[in-house]
CSV table of C-alpha atoms in Angstrom, one decimal:
chain,number,residue,atom,x,y,z
A,1,MET,CA,0.0,0.0,0.0
A,2,LYS,CA,1.0,3.6,-0.5
A,3,PHE,CA,1.0,5.9,2.5
A,4,LEU,CA,1.3,9.6,3.1
A,5,VAL,CA,2.6,10.4,6.5
A,6,THR,CA,2.7,14.0,7.7
A,7,GLY,CA,4.9,15.0,10.6
A,8,SER,CA,7.5,12.3,10.0
A,9,ALA,CA,10.2,14.3,11.9
A,10,GLY,CA,7.8,14.3,14.9
A,11,PHE,CA,7.7,11.8,17.7
A,12,ILE,CA,4.8,9.6,16.7
A,13,GLY,CA,5.4,10.3,13.0
A,14,TYR,CA,8.9,9.0,13.1
A,15,HIS,CA,8.0,5.7,14.8
A,16,LEU,CA,5.0,5.1,12.5
A,17,THR,CA,7.1,5.8,9.4
A,18,LYS,CA,9.8,3.4,10.5
A,19,ARG,CA,7.2,0.7,11.2
A,20,LEU,CA,5.5,1.1,7.9
A,21,ALA,CA,8.9,1.1,6.1
A,22,GLU,CA,9.9,-2.1,7.9
A,23,ASP,CA,6.6,-3.6,6.8
A,24,ASN,CA,7.6,-2.8,3.1
A,25,HIS,CA,4.9,-0.2,2.4
A,26,ASP,CA,5.6,2.7,0.1
A,27,ILE,CA,5.7,5.9,2.0
A,28,VAL,CA,5.8,9.6,1.1
A,29,SER,CA,6.6,11.6,4.3
A,30,ILE,CA,6.5,15.3,4.9
A,31,ASP,CA,7.5,17.7,7.7
A,32,ASN,CA,8.2,21.4,7.9
A,33,ILE,CA,10.8,20.9,10.6
A,34,ASN,CA,9.8,24.0,12.5
A,35,ASN,CA,11.7,25.2,15.6
A,36,TYR,CA,9.0,24.7,18.2
A,37,TYR,CA,11.6,22.5,19.9
A,38,ASP,CA,15.1,21.4,19.1
A,39,VAL,CA,15.4,20.9,15.4
A,40,ASP,CA,18.5,18.7,16.0
A,41,LEU,CA,16.2,16.1,17.6
A,42,LYS,CA,13.9,16.3,14.5
A,43,TYR,CA,16.8,15.9,12.1
A,44,GLY,CA,18.1,13.0,14.4
A,45,ARG,CA,14.8,11.2,13.9
A,46,LEU,CA,15.0,11.7,10.1
A,47,ALA,CA,18.6,10.5,10.1
A,48,ALA,CA,17.4,7.3,11.8
A,49,LEU,CA,15.1,6.9,8.8
A,50,GLY,CA,18.0,7.4,6.4
A,51,ILE,CA,17.1,11.0,5.5
A,52,ASN,CA,20.1,13.2,5.5
A,53,ARG,CA,20.0,16.7,7.0
A,54,ALA,CA,22.3,18.2,4.4
A,55,ASP,CA,20.1,16.9,1.6
A,56,ILE,CA,17.1,18.6,3.2
A,57,GLU,CA,18.9,21.9,3.8
A,58,THR,CA,20.2,22.1,0.2
A,59,ALA,CA,17.2,20.6,-1.6
A,60,GLY,CA,15.0,22.6,-3.8
A,61,SER,CA,11.4,23.1,-2.8
A,62,ASP,CA,10.2,20.1,-5.0
A,63,LYS,CA,13.2,17.8,-4.6
A,64,THR,CA,12.5,14.2,-3.7
A,65,ILE,CA,14.8,12.9,-0.9
A,66,ILE,CA,15.0,9.1,-0.9
A,67,SER,CA,16.0,7.3,2.3
A,68,SER,CA,19.4,5.7,2.3
A,69,ILE,CA,18.1,3.0,4.7
A,70,PHE,CA,14.6,2.4,3.4
A,71,SER,CA,14.3,2.7,-0.4
A,72,ASN,CA,10.5,2.8,0.0
A,73,VAL,CA,10.6,6.1,1.9
A,74,LYS,CA,10.5,9.5,0.2
A,75,PHE,CA,10.7,12.8,2.1
A,76,TYR,CA,9.6,16.4,1.2
A,77,LYS,CA,10.0,19.4,3.4
A,78,ILE,CA,6.5,21.0,3.1
A,79,ASP,CA,4.5,23.2,5.4
A,80,LEU,CA,0.8,22.3,5.9
A,81,CYS,CA,-0.2,25.9,5.2
A,82,ASP,CA,1.2,25.7,1.7
A,83,ALA,CA,-2.1,24.6,0.1
A,84,GLU,CA,-0.7,24.5,-3.4
A,85,ARG,CA,2.1,22.1,-2.6
A,86,ILE,CA,-0.2,19.9,-0.4
A,87,THR,CA,-2.7,19.6,-3.3
A,88,ALA,CA,0.1,18.8,-5.8
A,89,LEU,CA,1.4,16.1,-3.4
A,90,PHE,CA,-2.0,14.5,-3.4
A,91,SER,CA,-2.5,14.8,-7.2
A,92,ASN,CA,0.8,13.1,-7.8
A,93,GLY,CA,0.6,10.5,-5.0
A,94,ALA,CA,-2.5,8.4,-5.5
A,95,PHE,CA,-2.3,7.5,-1.7
A,96,ASP,CA,-4.2,4.6,-0.3
A,97,ILE,CA,-3.9,5.8,3.2
A,98,VAL,CA,-3.3,9.3,4.6
A,99,LEU,CA,-1.8,9.4,8.1
A,100,HIS,CA,-2.0,13.1,9.2
A,101,LEU,CA,0.0,13.5,12.3
A,102,ALA,CA,1.6,16.9,11.8
A,103,ALA,CA,0.3,19.7,14.0
A,104,GLN,CA,1.4,22.4,16.3
A,105,ALA,CA,1.7,20.5,19.6
A,106,GLY,CA,1.9,21.6,23.3
A,107,VAL,CA,-0.8,22.8,25.6
A,108,ARG,CA,1.2,25.5,27.5
A,109,TYR,CA,2.8,26.9,24.3
A,110,SER,CA,-0.7,27.6,23.0
A,111,LEU,CA,-1.2,30.2,25.7
A,112,ALA,CA,1.7,32.3,24.4
A,113,ASN,CA,1.5,31.5,20.7
A,114,PRO,CA,-2.1,31.1,19.7
A,115,ASN,CA,-1.6,32.1,16.1
A,116,ALA,CA,0.7,29.1,15.5
A,117,TYR,CA,-2.2,26.7,16.4
A,118,ILE,CA,-4.7,28.4,14.2
A,119,SER,CA,-2.3,28.4,11.3
A,120,SER,CA,-1.1,24.8,11.5
A,121,ASN,CA,-4.0,23.0,13.2
A,122,ILE,CA,-6.9,24.7,11.6
A,123,GLN,CA,-5.7,26.1,8.2
A,124,GLY,CA,-3.3,23.3,7.7
A,125,PHE,CA,-5.9,20.7,8.6
A,126,LEU,CA,-8.3,22.3,6.1
A,127,ASN,CA,-5.7,22.1,3.4
A,128,MET,CA,-5.3,18.4,4.0
A,129,LEU,CA,-9.1,17.8,3.9
A,130,GLU,CA,-9.5,19.8,0.7
A,131,ALA,CA,-6.7,17.8,-1.0
A,132,ALA,CA,-8.4,14.6,0.2
A,133,LYS,CA,-11.7,15.8,-1.3
A,134,LEU,CA,-10.0,16.3,-4.7
A,135,TYR,CA,-7.9,13.1,-4.6
A,136,PRO,CA,-9.7,10.7,-2.1
A,137,PRO,CA,-7.6,8.1,-0.3
A,138,GLN,CA,-9.2,4.9,1.0
A,139,ARG,CA,-8.9,6.2,4.5
A,140,PHE,CA,-7.9,9.5,6.1
A,141,VAL,CA,-6.5,9.0,9.6
A,142,TYR,CA,-5.5,12.0,11.7
A,143,ALA,CA,-4.1,12.7,15.1
A,144,SER,CA,-6.5,14.1,17.7
A,145,SER,CA,-5.7,14.2,21.4
A,146,SER,CA,-7.0,13.2,24.8
A,147,SER,CA,-7.0,17.0,25.5
A,148,VAL,CA,-10.4,17.2,23.8
A,149,TYR,CA,-12.0,15.8,27.0
A,150,GLY,CA,-10.9,19.0,28.7
A,151,LEU,CA,-12.8,19.7,31.9
A,152,ASN,CA,-14.8,16.5,31.7
A,153,THR,CA,-15.0,15.0,35.1
A,154,LYS,CA,-16.4,11.6,34.1
A,155,ILE,CA,-13.7,9.0,33.9
A,156,PRO,CA,-12.6,6.9,32.1
A,157,PHE,CA,-13.0,9.1,29.0
A,158,SER,CA,-15.1,7.5,26.3
A,159,GLU,CA,-15.4,8.5,22.7
A,160,SER,CA,-19.1,9.0,23.3
A,161,ASP,CA,-18.6,11.6,26.1
A,162,ALA,CA,-19.4,15.2,25.7
A,163,VAL,CA,-16.3,17.2,24.7
A,164,SER,CA,-17.6,20.8,24.7
A,165,GLN,CA,-15.3,22.2,27.5
A,166,PRO,CA,-11.7,22.4,26.2
A,167,ALA,CA,-9.2,23.6,28.8
A,168,SER,CA,-6.7,25.1,26.2
A,169,LEU,CA,-6.6,26.5,22.7
A,170,TYR,CA,-4.6,23.4,21.7
A,171,ALA,CA,-7.5,21.2,22.8
A,172,ALA,CA,-10.0,23.5,21.0
A,173,THR,CA,-8.1,23.1,17.7
A,174,LYS,CA,-8.0,19.3,18.1
A,175,ARG,CA,-11.8,19.2,18.7
A,176,SER,CA,-12.2,21.5,15.7
A,177,ASN,CA,-10.3,19.0,13.6
A,178,GLU,CA,-12.7,16.2,14.6
A,179,LEU,CA,-15.7,18.4,13.7
A,180,MET,CA,-14.1,19.4,10.4
A,181,ALA,CA,-13.3,15.8,9.5
A,182,HIS,CA,-16.9,14.8,10.3
A,183,ALA,CA,-18.3,17.5,8.1
A,184,TYR,CA,-16.1,16.4,5.2
A,185,SER,CA,-17.0,12.8,5.8
A,186,HIS,CA,-20.6,13.7,5.6
A,187,LEU,CA,-20.3,16.0,2.5
A,188,TYR,CA,-17.7,14.1,0.5
A,189,ASN,CA,-17.8,10.6,1.8
A,190,ILE,CA,-14.2,10.8,3.1
A,191,PRO,CA,-13.6,7.9,5.5
A,192,ALA,CA,-11.9,9.9,8.3
A,193,THR,CA,-10.7,8.4,11.5
A,194,GLY,CA,-9.5,10.5,14.4
A,195,LEU,CA,-7.1,9.1,17.0
A,196,ARG,CA,-7.2,10.5,20.6
A,197,PHE,CA,-3.7,9.9,21.9
A,198,PHE,CA,-3.1,9.7,25.7
A,199,THR,CA,0.3,11.0,27.0
A,200,VAL,CA,2.6,9.2,24.7
A,201,TYR,CA,6.2,8.6,25.9
A,202,GLY,CA,9.2,6.6,24.8
A,203,PRO,CA,12.5,6.9,22.8
A,204,TRP,CA,12.8,9.9,20.6
A,205,GLY,CA,10.1,11.7,22.6
A,206,ARG,CA,9.4,15.4,22.6
A,207,PRO,CA,11.7,17.5,24.9
A,208,ASP,CA,8.8,19.7,26.0
A,209,MET,CA,7.1,16.7,27.7
A,210,ALA,CA,7.6,15.4,31.3
A,211,PRO,CA,9.9,12.4,30.6
A,212,ILE,CA,12.7,14.4,29.0
A,213,ILE,CA,12.2,17.5,31.2
A,214,PHE,CA,12.4,15.4,34.4
A,215,ALA,CA,15.2,13.0,33.2
A,216,LYS,CA,17.4,15.9,32.3
A,217,SER,CA,16.9,17.7,35.6
A,218,ILE,CA,17.3,14.6,37.7
A,219,ILE,CA,20.6,13.7,35.9
A,220,GLU,CA,21.9,17.2,36.2
A,221,GLU,CA,20.7,17.3,39.9
A,222,LYS,CA,18.4,20.3,39.2
A,223,PRO,CA,15.0,20.6,40.8
A,224,ILE,CA,11.9,19.6,38.8
A,225,THR,CA,8.6,21.6,39.0
A,226,VAL,CA,5.6,19.4,39.8
A,227,TYR,CA,2.2,21.2,39.3
A,228,ASN,CA,-0.9,20.8,41.5
A,229,ASN,CA,1.5,19.6,44.2
A,230,GLY,CA,1.8,16.3,42.4
A,231,ASN,CA,-1.9,15.5,42.7
A,232,MET,CA,-2.4,14.6,39.0
A,233,LYS,CA,-2.8,11.4,37.0
A,234,ARG,CA,-2.0,10.6,33.4
A,235,ASP,CA,-2.7,7.6,31.2
A,236,PHE,CA,0.9,7.2,30.1
A,237,THR,CA,1.0,5.2,26.8
A,238,TYR,CA,4.2,3.7,25.4
A,239,ILE,CA,5.0,4.7,21.8
A,240,ASP,CA,5.1,1.1,20.5
A,241,ASP,CA,1.6,0.6,21.8
A,242,VAL,CA,0.4,3.7,20.0
A,243,VAL,CA,2.0,2.6,16.7
A,244,GLU,CA,0.5,-0.9,17.0
A,245,GLY,CA,-2.9,0.7,17.7
A,246,ILE,CA,-2.6,2.8,14.5
A,247,ILE,CA,-1.5,-0.2,12.4
A,248,ARG,CA,-4.5,-2.2,13.7
A,249,ILE,CA,-6.9,0.7,12.9
A,250,ILE,CA,-5.7,1.3,9.4
A,251,SER,CA,-6.0,-2.5,8.7
A,252,LEU,CA,-9.7,-2.4,9.5
A,253,ILE,CA,-11.9,-3.1,6.5
A,254,ARG,CA,-14.5,-0.3,6.0
A,255,LYS,CA,-17.8,-1.7,7.0
A,256,LYS,CA,-20.8,-1.2,4.7
A,257,ASN,CA,-23.6,-0.5,7.2
A,258,ALA,CA,-26.8,1.1,6.1
A,259,ASP,CA,-27.2,2.7,9.6
A,260,VAL,CA,-23.9,4.5,9.3
A,261,SER,CA,-24.5,7.5,7.1
A,262,VAL,CA,-21.2,9.3,7.8
A,263,PRO,CA,-18.0,7.3,7.5
A,264,ALA,CA,-16.3,9.1,10.4
A,265,ALA,CA,-14.9,7.4,13.5
A,266,LEU,CA,-13.0,8.2,16.7
A,267,TYR,CA,-10.7,6.0,18.8
A,268,ASN,CA,-9.0,6.5,22.1
A,269,ILE,CA,-5.4,5.1,22.1
A,270,GLY,CA,-4.2,4.9,25.7
A,271,ARG,CA,-2.8,2.5,28.3
A,272,CYS,CA,-6.4,2.3,29.7
A,273,GLY,CA,-5.3,3.1,33.3
A,274,PRO,CA,-4.1,6.3,34.9
A,275,VAL,CA,-0.9,6.5,36.8
A,276,PRO,CA,-0.3,9.1,39.6
A,277,LEU,CA,2.3,11.6,38.6
A,278,MET,CA,4.4,10.9,41.6
A,279,ASP,CA,4.4,7.2,40.8
A,280,PHE,CA,5.7,8.1,37.3
A,281,ILE,CA,8.4,10.2,38.9
A,282,HIS,CA,9.5,7.4,41.3
A,283,THR,CA,9.6,5.0,38.3
A,284,LEU,CA,11.8,7.4,36.4
A,285,GLU,CA,14.1,7.8,39.5
A,286,ASP,CA,14.5,4.1,39.8
A,287,ALA,CA,15.4,3.8,36.1
A,288,LEU,CA,18.0,6.6,36.4
A,289,GLY,CA,19.3,5.5,39.8
A,290,LYS,CA,19.0,9.0,41.2
A,291,LYS,CA,16.4,10.9,43.3
A,292,ALA,CA,14.6,14.0,42.1
A,293,SER,CA,14.6,17.3,43.9
A,294,ILE,CA,11.1,18.6,43.6
A,295,ASN,CA,9.5,22.1,43.7
A,296,TYR,CA,5.8,21.8,44.1
A,297,ALA,CA,3.6,24.4,42.4
A,298,PRO,CA,-0.1,25.1,42.0
A,299,MET,CA,-2.1,23.9,39.0
A,300,GLN,CA,-1.1,25.6,35.8
A,301,ALA,CA,-3.5,27.1,33.3
A,302,GLY,CA,-4.5,24.7,30.5
A,303,ASP,CA,-3.8,21.6,32.6
A,304,VAL,CA,-6.3,19.0,33.6
A,305,TYR,CA,-6.3,16.9,36.8
A,306,ALA,CA,-6.5,13.4,35.3
A,307,THR,CA,-6.7,11.5,32.0
A,308,TRP,CA,-7.9,7.9,31.6
A,309,ALA,CA,-8.7,6.2,28.3
A,310,ASP,CA,-11.6,3.9,27.8
A,311,CYS,CA,-10.2,1.6,25.1
A,312,SER,CA,-13.1,-0.7,24.7
A,313,ALA,CA,-13.9,0.6,21.2
A,314,LEU,CA,-10.3,0.0,20.1
A,315,GLU,CA,-10.3,-3.5,21.6
A,316,ARG,CA,-13.7,-4.3,20.2
A,317,ASP,CA,-12.8,-3.4,16.6
A,318,THR,CA,-9.1,-4.3,16.4
A,319,ALA,CA,-8.7,-7.0,19.1
A,320,TYR,CA,-5.8,-4.9,20.5
A,321,ARG,CA,-5.3,-3.3,23.9
A,322,PRO,CA,-2.2,-1.3,24.7
A,323,HIS,CA,-0.3,-3.3,27.4
A,324,THR,CA,3.3,-2.1,28.0
A,325,PRO,CA,3.9,-1.6,31.8
A,326,LEU,CA,5.1,1.8,32.8
A,327,SER,CA,8.4,0.3,34.3
A,328,LEU,CA,9.3,-1.4,31.1
A,329,GLY,CA,8.5,1.7,29.0
A,330,ILE,CA,10.4,4.0,31.2
A,331,ASN,CA,13.5,1.7,31.2
A,332,LYS,CA,13.5,1.7,27.4
A,333,PHE,CA,13.1,5.5,27.4
A,334,VAL,CA,16.0,6.0,29.8
A,335,GLU,CA,18.2,3.6,27.8
A,336,TRP,CA,17.6,5.7,24.7
A,337,TYR,CA,17.9,9.0,26.6
A,338,LYS,CA,21.3,8.2,28.0
A,339,GLY,CA,22.5,7.0,24.6
A,340,TYR,CA,21.3,10.0,22.7
A,341,TYR,CA,22.0,12.9,25.2
A,342,HIS,CA,24.9,11.5,27.2
């Protein structure tokens, strides 16, 4: 099959591209490699896919870069807001599956830089939908987020729950993506599937997230800041479980059901069990062999107290349930972190 993967220099995008390449699929991957966080890490992920930084930096706007490791992987540096290039990519691609993972990430960053989220997550998402309308794939799969559950106090979070109380602009843009995808599914029969990811962690993770922030500070013997005085829970989900969940979902055969008038779907992908933040920190301390110095702080704007995925729909439709224990996932993360940063 032929895939388009957006955000291939990102955390989930890198791992998914690698898995698809190893499964011998043909992949066109794109990323704009913005500087929201360390671009060296993004280029490092691409290098692990056999995509050379020098080739990207010297390439013309339309040059195809072919992986030196996976001959079935091609890369283009493209911004989602470049509607003309996105449309041209679709017109030349004849993609079976579109995996749209690129977005402006980060809850707290959205408080200071709201325009970046409207540009990438709203206008960029619209450009992708418009291209899919003109050149329809068999399935359009996109990244949503557990943040859409916002101030919802009912747990675990189910796909059927109300999601009308976002706690951040980032969450609002992700919920907007779900509504936009539903509208295009209804209007143009695009089979769109949104994936609500829950606190993904693991090797090659984002440096703006807790695992790397905490690991760096603990190793350097600097204090870490823990919000809401540590009284928070997260459904920490290991990256390999997320990738396997995506693979299972895109393998689903579209069901012809007369009762389903709109071919749109949503799935939670989480570990299906919340972990207290302090337990997460203690597990990280054990893996690093060092204790953390902790500064406790009040709840921060945009945060939520707890996340907890109800994964029954994922398990029902794919016979898969994420299962990696936190201790195993953290040990794998720490092994990578020490090798990459130290």
